[in-house]
Tab-separated table of C-alpha atoms in Angstrom:
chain	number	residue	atom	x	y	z
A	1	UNK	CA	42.694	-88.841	-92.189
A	2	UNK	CA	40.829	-85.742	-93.144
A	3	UNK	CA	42.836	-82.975	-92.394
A	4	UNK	CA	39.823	-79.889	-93.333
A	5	UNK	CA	37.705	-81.747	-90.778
A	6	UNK	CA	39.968	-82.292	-88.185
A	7	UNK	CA	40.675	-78.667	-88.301
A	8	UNK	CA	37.026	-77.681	-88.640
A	9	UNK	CA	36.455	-79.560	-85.185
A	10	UNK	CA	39.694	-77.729	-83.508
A	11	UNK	CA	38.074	-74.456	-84.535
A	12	UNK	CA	35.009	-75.186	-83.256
A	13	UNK	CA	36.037	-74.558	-80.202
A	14	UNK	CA	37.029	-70.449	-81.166
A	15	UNK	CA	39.396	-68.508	-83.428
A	16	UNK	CA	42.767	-69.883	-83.614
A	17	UNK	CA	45.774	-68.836	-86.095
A	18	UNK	CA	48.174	-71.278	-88.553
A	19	UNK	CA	50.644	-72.033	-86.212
A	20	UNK	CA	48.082	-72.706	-83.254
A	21	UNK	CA	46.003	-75.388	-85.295
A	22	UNK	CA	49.471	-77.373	-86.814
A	23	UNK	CA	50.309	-77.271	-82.889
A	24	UNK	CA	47.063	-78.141	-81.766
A	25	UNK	CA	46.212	-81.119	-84.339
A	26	UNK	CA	49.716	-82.544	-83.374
A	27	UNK	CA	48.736	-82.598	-79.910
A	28	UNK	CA	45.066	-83.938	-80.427
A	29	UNK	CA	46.392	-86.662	-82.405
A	30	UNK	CA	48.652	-88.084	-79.703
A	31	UNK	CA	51.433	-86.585	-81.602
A	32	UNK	CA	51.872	-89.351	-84.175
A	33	UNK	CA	50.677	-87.443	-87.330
A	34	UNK	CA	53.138	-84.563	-88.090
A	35	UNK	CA	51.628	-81.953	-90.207
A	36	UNK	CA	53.165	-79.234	-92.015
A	37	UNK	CA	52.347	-75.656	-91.505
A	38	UNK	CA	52.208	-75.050	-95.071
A	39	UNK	CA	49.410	-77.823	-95.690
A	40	UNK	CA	47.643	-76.058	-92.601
A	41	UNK	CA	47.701	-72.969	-94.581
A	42	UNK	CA	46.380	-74.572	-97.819
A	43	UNK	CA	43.803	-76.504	-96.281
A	44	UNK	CA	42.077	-73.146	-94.369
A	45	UNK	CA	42.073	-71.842	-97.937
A	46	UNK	CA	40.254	-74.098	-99.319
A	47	UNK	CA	38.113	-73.921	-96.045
A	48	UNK	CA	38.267	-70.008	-96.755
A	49	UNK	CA	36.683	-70.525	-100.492
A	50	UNK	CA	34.370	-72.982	-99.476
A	51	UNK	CA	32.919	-71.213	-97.068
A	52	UNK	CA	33.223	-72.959	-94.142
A	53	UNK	CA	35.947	-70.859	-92.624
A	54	UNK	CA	36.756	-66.982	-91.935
A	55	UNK	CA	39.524	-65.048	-91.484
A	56	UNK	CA	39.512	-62.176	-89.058
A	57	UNK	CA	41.947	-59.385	-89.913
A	58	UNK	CA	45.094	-59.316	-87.519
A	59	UNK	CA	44.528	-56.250	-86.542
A	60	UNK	CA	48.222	-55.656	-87.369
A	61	UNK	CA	49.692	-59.133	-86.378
A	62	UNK	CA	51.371	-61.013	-88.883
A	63	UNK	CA	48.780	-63.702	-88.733
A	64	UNK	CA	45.315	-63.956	-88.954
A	65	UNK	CA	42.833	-65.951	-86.867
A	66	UNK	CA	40.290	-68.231	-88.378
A	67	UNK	CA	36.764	-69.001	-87.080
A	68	UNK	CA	34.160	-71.732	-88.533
A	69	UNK	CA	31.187	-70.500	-89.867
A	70	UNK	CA	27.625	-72.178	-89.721
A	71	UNK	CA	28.312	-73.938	-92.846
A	72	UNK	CA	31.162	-75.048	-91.836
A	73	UNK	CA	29.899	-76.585	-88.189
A	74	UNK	CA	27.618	-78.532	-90.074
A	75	UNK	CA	30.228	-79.775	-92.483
A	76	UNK	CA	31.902	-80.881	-89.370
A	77	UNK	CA	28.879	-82.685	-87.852
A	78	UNK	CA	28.002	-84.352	-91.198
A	79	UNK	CA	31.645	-85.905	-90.901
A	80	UNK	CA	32.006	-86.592	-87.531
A	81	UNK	CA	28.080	-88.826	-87.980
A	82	UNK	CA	29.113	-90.368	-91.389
A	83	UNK	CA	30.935	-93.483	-90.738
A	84	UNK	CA	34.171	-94.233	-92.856
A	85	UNK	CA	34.002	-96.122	-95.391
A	86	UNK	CA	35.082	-99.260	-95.385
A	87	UNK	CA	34.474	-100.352	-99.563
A	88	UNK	CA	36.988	-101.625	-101.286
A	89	UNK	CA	38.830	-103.146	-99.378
A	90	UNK	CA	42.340	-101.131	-99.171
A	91	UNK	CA	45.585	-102.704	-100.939
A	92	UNK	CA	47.535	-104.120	-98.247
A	93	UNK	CA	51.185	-104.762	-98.724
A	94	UNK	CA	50.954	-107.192	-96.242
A	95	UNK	CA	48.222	-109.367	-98.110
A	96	UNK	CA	49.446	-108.479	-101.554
A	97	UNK	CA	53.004	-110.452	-100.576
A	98	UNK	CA	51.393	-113.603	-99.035
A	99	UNK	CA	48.703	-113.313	-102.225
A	100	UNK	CA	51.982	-113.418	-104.667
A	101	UNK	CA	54.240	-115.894	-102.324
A	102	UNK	CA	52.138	-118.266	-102.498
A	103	UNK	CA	52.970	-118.987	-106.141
A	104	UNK	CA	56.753	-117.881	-106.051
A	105	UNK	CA	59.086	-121.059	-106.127
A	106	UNK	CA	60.943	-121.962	-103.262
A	107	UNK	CA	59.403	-119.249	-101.102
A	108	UNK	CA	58.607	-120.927	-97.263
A	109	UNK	CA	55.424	-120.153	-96.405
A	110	UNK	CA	54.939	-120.967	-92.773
A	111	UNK	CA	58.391	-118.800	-92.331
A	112	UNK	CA	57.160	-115.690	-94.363
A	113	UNK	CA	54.024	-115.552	-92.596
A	114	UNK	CA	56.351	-116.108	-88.818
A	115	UNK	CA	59.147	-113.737	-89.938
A	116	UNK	CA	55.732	-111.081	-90.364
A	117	UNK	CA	54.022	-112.542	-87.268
A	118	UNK	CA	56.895	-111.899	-85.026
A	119	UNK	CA	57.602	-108.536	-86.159
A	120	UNK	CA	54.048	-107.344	-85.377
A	121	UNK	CA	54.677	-108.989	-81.802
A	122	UNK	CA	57.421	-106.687	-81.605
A	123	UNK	CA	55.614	-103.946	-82.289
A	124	UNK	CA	52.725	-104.500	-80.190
A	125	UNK	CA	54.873	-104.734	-77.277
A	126	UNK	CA	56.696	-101.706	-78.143
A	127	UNK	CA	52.923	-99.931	-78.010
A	128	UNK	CA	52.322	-101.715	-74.667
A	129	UNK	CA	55.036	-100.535	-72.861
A	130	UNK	CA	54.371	-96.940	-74.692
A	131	UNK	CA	51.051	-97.316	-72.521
A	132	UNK	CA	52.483	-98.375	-69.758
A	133	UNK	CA	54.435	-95.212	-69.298
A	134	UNK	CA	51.528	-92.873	-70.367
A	135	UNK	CA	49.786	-90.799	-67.571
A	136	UNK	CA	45.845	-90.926	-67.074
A	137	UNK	CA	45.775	-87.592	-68.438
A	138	UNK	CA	47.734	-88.331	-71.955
A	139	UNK	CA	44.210	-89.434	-73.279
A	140	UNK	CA	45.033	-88.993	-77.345
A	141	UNK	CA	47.676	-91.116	-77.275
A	142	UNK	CA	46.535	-94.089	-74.824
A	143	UNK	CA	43.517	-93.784	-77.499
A	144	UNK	CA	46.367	-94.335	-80.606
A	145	UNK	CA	48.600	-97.058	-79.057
A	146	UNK	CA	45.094	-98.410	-78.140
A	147	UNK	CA	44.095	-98.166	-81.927
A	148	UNK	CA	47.316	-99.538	-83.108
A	149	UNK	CA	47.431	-102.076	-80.459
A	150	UNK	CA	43.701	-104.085	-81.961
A	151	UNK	CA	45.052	-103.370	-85.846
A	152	UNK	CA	48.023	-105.109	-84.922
A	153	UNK	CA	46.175	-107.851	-83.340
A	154	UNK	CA	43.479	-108.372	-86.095
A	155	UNK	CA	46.992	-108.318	-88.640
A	156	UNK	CA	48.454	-111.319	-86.183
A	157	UNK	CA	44.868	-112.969	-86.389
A	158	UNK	CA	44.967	-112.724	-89.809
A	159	UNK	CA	48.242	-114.466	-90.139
A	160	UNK	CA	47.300	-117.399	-87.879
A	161	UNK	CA	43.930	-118.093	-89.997
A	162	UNK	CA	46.302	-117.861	-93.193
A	163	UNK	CA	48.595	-119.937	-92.302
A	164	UNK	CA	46.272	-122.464	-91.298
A	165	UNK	CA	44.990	-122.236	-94.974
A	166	UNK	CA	47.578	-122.835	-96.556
A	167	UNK	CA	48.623	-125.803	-94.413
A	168	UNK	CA	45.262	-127.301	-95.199
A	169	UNK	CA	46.607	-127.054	-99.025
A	170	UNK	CA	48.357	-129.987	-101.279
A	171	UNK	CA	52.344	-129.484	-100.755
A	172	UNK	CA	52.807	-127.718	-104.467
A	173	UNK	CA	51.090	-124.307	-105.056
A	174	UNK	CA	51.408	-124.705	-108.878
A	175	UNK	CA	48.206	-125.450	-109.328
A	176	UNK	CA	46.480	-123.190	-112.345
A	177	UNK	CA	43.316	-124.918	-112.388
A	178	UNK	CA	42.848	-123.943	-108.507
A	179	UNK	CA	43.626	-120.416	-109.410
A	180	UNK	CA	40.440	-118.112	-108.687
A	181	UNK	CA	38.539	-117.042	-111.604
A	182	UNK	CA	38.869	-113.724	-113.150
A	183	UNK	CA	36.911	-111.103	-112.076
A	184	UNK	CA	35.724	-113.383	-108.784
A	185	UNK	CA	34.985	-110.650	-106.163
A	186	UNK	CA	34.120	-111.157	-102.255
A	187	UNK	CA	30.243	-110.923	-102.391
A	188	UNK	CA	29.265	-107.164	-101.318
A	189	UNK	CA	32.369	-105.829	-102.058
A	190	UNK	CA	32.495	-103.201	-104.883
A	191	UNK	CA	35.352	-101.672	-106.720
């Protein structure tokens, strides 16, 4: 999550101070990303140097309000246009222990993938009920457990189709000669 951006776009919308933006992003994000004044701070330095942000004089206050500057709107916009990227693929715990149980002795399989399986369920019924309790108006975080609720799924998909992979393999795992070749990659994928 890019934290300069996110408080680019909250300025956008007129001066604000420190305090007001750690407050602000909070809220925005459905409250599920807890940031720490002192990184706010940082971060509208860095803003400050690069030019994309201001800082008005307090007039006497303690604190000082910030403003984006044209540079910095159209730092914003180039973000908020520019997809993510989604190259290489990102080192998933989850992944990396199937990838490694498969060749560990005595390790169960169908039950690793289940134990993992049902604790995702879990947790996508805790976010459904989350929803369930949300208002119409509690938009950011309807949009999270909504986010969270299609990861999980794809996670649970991705489960299913690898356990029905492996079942489709010989009963021992210790197979070297069916190991994958060093240096194979998924085609289009760089690292």
């Amino acid at each position: 999550m890019s934290i300069r951006h996110t408080l680019l776009a909250l300025l956008s919308e007129g001066p604000k101070y420190g305090l007001q933006l750690r407050q602000e992003f909070e809220a925005r994000t459905g409250e599920v990303w807890p940031l720490n004044v002192g990184q706010v701070y940082t971060t509208l330095q860095r803003l400050e140097r690069d030019g994309l942000v201001e800082s008005e004089d307090g007039g006497g206050r303690p604190q000082n309000a910030f403003t984006i500057t044209p540079a910095g709107a159209d730092e914003l916009r180039t973000w908020l246009l520019t997809p993510p990227d989604v190259v290489p693929p990102p080192r998933d715990e989850l992944v990396m222990k199937v990838l490694v149980a498969m060749r560990v002795p005595g390790v169960d399989m169908p039950q690793l993938l289940q134990s993992h399986r049902r604790h995702l369920v879990q947790a996508m019924q805790e976010y459904t009920r989350l929803k369930a309790d949300l208002t119409d108006a509690e938009v950011e975080l309807s949009l999270v457990a909504d986010s969270e609720l299609f990861r999980i799924e794809a996670i649970i998909r991705w489960l299913d189709i690898a356990d029905a992979r492996l079942a489709r393999l010989p009963a021992t795992t210790d197979r070297p000669a069916d190991a994958p070749r060093a240096g194979r990659r998924i085609a289009g994928i760089r690292r």
